[in-house]
Coordinates of C-alpha atoms in Angstrom, one line a residue:
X230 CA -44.7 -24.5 28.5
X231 CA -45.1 -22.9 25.1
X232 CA -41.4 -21.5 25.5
X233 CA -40.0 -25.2 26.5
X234 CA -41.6 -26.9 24.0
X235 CA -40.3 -24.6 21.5
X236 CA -36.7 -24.9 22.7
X237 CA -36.8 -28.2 23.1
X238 CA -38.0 -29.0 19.4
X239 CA -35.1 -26.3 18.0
X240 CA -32.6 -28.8 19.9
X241 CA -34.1 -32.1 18.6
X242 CA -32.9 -30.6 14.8
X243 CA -29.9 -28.8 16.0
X244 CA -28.0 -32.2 16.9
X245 CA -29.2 -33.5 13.4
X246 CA -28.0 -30.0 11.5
X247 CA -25.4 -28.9 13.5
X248 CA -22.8 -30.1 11.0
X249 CA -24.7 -28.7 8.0
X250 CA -24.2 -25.5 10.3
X251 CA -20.4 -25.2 10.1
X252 CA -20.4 -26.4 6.5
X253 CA -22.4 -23.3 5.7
X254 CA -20.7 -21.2 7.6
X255 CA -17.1 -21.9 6.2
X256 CA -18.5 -21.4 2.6
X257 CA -19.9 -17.8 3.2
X258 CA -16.9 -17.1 5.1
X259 CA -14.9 -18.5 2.2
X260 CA -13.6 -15.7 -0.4
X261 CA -15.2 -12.8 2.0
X262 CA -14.6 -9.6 -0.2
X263 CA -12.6 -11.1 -2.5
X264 CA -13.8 -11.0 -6.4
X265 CA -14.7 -14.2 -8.2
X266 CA -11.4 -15.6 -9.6
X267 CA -9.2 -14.1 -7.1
X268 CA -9.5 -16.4 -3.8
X269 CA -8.5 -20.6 -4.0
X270 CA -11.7 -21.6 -3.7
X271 CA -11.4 -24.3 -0.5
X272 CA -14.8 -25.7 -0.9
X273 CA -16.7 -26.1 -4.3
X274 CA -20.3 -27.0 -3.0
X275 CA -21.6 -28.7 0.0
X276 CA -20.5 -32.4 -0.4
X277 CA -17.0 -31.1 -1.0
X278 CA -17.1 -28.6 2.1
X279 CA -18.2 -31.7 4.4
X280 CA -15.3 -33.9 2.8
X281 CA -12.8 -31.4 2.8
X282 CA -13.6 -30.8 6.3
X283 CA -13.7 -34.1 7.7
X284 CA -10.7 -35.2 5.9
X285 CA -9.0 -32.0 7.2
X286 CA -10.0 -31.7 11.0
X287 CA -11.7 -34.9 11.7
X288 CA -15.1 -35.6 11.8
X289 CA -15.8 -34.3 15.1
X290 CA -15.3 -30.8 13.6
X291 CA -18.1 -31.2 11.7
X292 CA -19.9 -31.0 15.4
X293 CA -17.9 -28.0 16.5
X294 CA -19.6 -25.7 18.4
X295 CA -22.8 -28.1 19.0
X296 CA -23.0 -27.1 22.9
X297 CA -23.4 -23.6 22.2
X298 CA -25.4 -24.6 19.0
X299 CA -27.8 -26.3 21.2
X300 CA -28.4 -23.3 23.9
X301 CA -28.9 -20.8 21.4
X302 CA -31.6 -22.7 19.7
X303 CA -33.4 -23.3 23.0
X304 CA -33.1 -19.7 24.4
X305 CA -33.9 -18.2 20.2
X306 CA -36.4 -20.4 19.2
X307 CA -37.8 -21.0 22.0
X308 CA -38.9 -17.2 22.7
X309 CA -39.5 -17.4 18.8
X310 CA -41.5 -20.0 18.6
X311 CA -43.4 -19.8 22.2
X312 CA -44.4 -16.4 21.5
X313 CA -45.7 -17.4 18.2
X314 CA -47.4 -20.3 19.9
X315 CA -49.1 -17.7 22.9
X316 CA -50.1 -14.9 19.8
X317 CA -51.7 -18.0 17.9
X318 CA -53.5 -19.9 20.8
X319 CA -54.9 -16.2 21.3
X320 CA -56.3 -16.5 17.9
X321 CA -54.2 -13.3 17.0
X322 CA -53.2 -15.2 13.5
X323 CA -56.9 -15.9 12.4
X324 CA -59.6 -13.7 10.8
X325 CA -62.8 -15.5 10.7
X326 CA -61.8 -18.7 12.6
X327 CA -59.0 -19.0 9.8
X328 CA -55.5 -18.7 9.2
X329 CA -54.5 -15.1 7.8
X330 CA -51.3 -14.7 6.3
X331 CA -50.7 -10.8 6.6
X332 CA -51.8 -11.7 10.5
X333 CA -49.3 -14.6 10.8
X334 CA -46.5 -12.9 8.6
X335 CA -46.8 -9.9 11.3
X336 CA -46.5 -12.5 14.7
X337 CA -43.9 -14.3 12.7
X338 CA -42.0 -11.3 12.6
X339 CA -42.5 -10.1 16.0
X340 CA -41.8 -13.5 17.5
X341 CA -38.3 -13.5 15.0
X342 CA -36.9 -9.9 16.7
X343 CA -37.5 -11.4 20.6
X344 CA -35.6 -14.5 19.7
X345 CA -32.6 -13.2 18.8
X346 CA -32.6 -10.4 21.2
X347 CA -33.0 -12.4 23.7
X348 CA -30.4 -15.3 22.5
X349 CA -27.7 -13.2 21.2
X350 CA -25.1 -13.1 23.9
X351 CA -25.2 -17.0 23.5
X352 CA -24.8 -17.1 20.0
X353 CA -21.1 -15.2 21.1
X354 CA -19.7 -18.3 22.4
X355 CA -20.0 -20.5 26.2
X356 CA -19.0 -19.0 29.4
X357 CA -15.2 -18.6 28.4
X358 CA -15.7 -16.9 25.8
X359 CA -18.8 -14.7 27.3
X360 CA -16.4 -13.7 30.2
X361 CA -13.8 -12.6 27.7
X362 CA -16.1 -11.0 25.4
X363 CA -17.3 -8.7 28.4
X364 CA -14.1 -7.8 29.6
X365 CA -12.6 -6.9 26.5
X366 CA -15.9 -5.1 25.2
X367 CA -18.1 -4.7 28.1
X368 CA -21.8 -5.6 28.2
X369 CA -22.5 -4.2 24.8
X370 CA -20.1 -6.5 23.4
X371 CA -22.4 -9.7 24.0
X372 CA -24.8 -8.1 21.5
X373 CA -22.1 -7.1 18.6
X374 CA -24.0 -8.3 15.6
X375 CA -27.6 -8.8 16.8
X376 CA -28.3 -5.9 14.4
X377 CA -27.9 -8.1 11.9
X378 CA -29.7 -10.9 13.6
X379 CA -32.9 -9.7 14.6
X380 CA -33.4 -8.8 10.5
X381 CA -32.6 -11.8 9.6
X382 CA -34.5 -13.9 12.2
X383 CA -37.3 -11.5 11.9
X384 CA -37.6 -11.6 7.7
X385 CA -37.1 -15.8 8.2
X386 CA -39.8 -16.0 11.0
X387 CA -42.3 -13.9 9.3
X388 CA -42.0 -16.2 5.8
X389 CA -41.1 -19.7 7.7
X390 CA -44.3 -19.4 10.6
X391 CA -46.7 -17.9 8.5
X392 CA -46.2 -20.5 5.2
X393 CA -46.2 -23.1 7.7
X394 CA -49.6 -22.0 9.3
X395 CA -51.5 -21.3 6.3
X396 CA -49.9 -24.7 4.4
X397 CA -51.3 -26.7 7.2
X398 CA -54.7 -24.6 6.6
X399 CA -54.8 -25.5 3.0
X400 CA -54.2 -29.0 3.6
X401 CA -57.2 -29.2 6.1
X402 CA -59.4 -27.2 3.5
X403 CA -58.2 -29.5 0.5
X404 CA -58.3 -33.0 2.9
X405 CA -55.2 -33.8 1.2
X406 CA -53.9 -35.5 4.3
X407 CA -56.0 -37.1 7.3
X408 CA -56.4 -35.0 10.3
X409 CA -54.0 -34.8 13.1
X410 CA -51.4 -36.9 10.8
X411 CA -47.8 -36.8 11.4
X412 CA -47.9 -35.7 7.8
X413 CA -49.0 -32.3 8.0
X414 CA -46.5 -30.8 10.1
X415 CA -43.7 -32.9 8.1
X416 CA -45.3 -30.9 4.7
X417 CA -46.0 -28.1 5.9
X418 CA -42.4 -27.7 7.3
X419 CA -41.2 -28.8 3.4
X420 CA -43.0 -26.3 2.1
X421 CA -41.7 -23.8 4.6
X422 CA -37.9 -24.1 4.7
X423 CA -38.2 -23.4 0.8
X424 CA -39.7 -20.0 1.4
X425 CA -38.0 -19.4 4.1
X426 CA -34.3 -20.3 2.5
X427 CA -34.7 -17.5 -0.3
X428 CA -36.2 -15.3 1.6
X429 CA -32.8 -15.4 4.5
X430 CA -29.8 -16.5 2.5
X431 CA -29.1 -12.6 2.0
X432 CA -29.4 -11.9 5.5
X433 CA -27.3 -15.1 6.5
X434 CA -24.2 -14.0 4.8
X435 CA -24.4 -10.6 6.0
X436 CA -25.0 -12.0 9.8
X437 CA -22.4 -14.7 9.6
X438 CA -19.8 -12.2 8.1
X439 CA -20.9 -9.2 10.8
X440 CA -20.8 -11.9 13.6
X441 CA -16.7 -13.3 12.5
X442 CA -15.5 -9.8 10.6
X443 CA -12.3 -9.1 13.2
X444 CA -12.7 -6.2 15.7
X445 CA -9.9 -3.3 17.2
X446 CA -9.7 -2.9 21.1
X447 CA -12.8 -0.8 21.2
X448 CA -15.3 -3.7 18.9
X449 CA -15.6 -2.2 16.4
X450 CA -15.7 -4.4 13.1
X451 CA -13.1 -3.7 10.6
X452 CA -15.0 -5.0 7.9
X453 CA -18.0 -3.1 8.0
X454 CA -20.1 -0.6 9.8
X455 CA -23.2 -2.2 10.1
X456 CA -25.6 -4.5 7.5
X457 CA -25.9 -2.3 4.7
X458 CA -22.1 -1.6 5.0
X459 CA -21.4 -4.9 4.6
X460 CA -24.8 -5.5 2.2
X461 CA -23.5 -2.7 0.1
X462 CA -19.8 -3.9 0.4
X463 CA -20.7 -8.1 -0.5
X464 CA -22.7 -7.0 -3.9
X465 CA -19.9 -4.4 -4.8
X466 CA -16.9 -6.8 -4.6
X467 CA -19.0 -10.0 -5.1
X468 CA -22.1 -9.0 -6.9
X469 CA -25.6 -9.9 -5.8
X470 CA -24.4 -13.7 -6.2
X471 CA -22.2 -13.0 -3.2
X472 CA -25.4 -12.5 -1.3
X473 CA -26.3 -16.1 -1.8
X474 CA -23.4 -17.6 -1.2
X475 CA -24.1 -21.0 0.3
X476 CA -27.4 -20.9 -0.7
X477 CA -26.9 -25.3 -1.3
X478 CA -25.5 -25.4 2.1
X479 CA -28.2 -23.0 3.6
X480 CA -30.7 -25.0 2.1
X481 CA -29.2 -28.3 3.3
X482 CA -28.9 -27.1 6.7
X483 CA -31.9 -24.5 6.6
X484 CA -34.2 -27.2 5.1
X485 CA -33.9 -30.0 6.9
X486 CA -33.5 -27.5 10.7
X487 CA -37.0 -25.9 9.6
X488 CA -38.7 -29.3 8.6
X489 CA -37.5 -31.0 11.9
X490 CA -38.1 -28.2 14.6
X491 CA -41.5 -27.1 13.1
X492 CA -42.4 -31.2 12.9
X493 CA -41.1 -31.6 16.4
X494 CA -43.0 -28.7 18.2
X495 CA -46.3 -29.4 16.4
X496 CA -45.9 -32.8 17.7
X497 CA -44.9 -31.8 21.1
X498 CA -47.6 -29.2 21.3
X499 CA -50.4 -31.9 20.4
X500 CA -49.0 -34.4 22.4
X501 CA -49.3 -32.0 25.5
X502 CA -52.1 -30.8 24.9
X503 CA -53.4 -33.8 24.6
X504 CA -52.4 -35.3 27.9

C-alpha cells in the first residue's frame, strides 16, 4: 500500500507539471555545448519557453509525453517514496522518538537509487519505443542513462525527504500550525522543493543531456562517456552556469511537483491510515 500510495500521489502532480516538464527540458537542451553568445537562443526564460512553444506546436505539446510522464512517476516514486514510507513507519528515521536528519538524509538516499533503478526503462519511452530500444540495443539499452539518474534521484531524495521530515518536526515542536492540518504537508513540501532544486539542477542537466545526447549502432553516446564526461564537458564549454541551466524552469516544475506529491502522499497516507 505504501508503494501505491506513493505512485499514485507522483501522478496527482505529474498531470499538473507535466508541461513545466518539457519546458525545462527544451531549455537545458537548448545551446548544449555551445558557448554563451554562439547559439540563437530559442527560449529566454520560462514564460517565453511556454509561449514559444505553444505558439509553435500547439498547446498540446506542452503535454507531450504525459502517458509515459505518468508511469514513470508511479513506478519511481512510488519505490521512492514507499520505501521511504516502510524505513520511516519502522522508525529507521528517528533517534529518540524524533526526526534525525543524518538518519532521514541516509533513507532518502537509499529510497532515491531504487526508484530510478527500478523506473528507468520507462523513462526510455512507451512500448514502441521500448521494443525498439531493445532491438537496436538489447536489454542494456533500457537502462542507457540511469547512471546519471540514480545520482540525481538519490542526491534530490536525500535533501527533498529529509527537509520535509524534519520541517514537519519543527513545526510540531514550534506549534506553528495545528496538528494534523492540511498545512503541514503543504509547508513542509515549500520548504522542500527549495532545497531540493539547488541541490539537483546540476544533476538534471547532466541527466537530461545523457538521456537525449545521440548514440552510434552500438549505444554508445556521442556526446559523452558518462556524468563527469559530460559534467566536465558542460562547465568547460558553458561554465558552471551551464550547470544550472533552467534552474527558473526546474524550480517552476521541480517546486510545485515536490509540493504537490509530498502534500498528496501525506494526505493519502493519513487518510488510510485512518480508515
Amino acid at each position: 500500500m505504501d508503494f501505491l500510495l506513493g505512485g499514485l500521489a507522483a501522478c496527482g502532480a505529474c498531470i499538473f507539471t507535466n508541461p513545466l516538464e518539457v519546458v525545462k527540458t527544451r531549455m537545458q537542451l537548448q545551446g548544449e555545448l555551445k558557448g554563451r553568445g554562439s547559439y540563437t537562443v530559442h527560449y529566454r526564460n520560462v514564460f517565453h519557453a511556454t509561449y514559444t512553444i505553444w505558439k509553435t506546436d500547439g498547446l498540446l505539446a506542452l503535454q507531450k509525453g504525459l502517458m509515459p510522464g505518468l508511469l514513470y512517476q508511479f513506478c519511481m516514486n512510488g519505490v521512492r517514496l514507499g520505501s521511504y514510507a516502510m524505513i520511516e513507519s519502522a522508525g529507521y528515521t528517528q533517534t529518540g522518538g524524533r526526526v534525525s536528519a543524518v538518519k532521514s538524509t541516509v533513507a532518502g538516499a537509499l529510497a532515491g537509487v531504487l526508484g530510478p533503478l527500478m523506473a528507468s526503462p520507462v523513462y526510455m519511452g512507451m512500448l514502441d519505443a521500448l521494443v525498439t530500444i531493445y532491438q537496436r540495443h538489447g536489454i542494456i539499452g533500457l537502462w542507457r542513462g540511469s547512471s546519471s539518474a540514480v545520482p540525481r534521484v538519490m542526491v534530490g531524495s536525500a535533501v527533498q525527504l529529509s527537509t520535509f521530515s524534519k520541517t514537519k518536526q519543527v513545526t510540531r515542536d514550534l506549534q506553528l500550525i495545528k496538528p494534523a492540518s492540511p498545512l503541514e504537508p503543504l509547508v513542509a513540501g515549500m520548504v522542500s522543493s527549495l532545497f531540493a532544486v539547488l541541490a539537483i539542477t546540476p544533476f538534471d542537466v547532466v541527466s537530461t543531456r545523457l538521456y537525449n545526447q545521440p548514440v552510434d549502432q552500438r549505444g554508445k553516446g556521442l556526446f559523452y562517456t558518462g556524468n563527469l564526461d559530460c559534467f566536465a564537458k558542460t562547465v568547460r564549454k558553458e561554465g558552471f552556469a551551464g550547470l544550472y541551466k533552467g534552474t527558473g524552469a526546474s524550480y517552476f516544475r521541480l517546486g510545485p511537483h515536490t509540493v504537490l506529491s509530498l502534500f498528496f502522499w501525506d494526505e493519502l497516507r493519513k487518510l488510510y491510515w485512518k480508515r
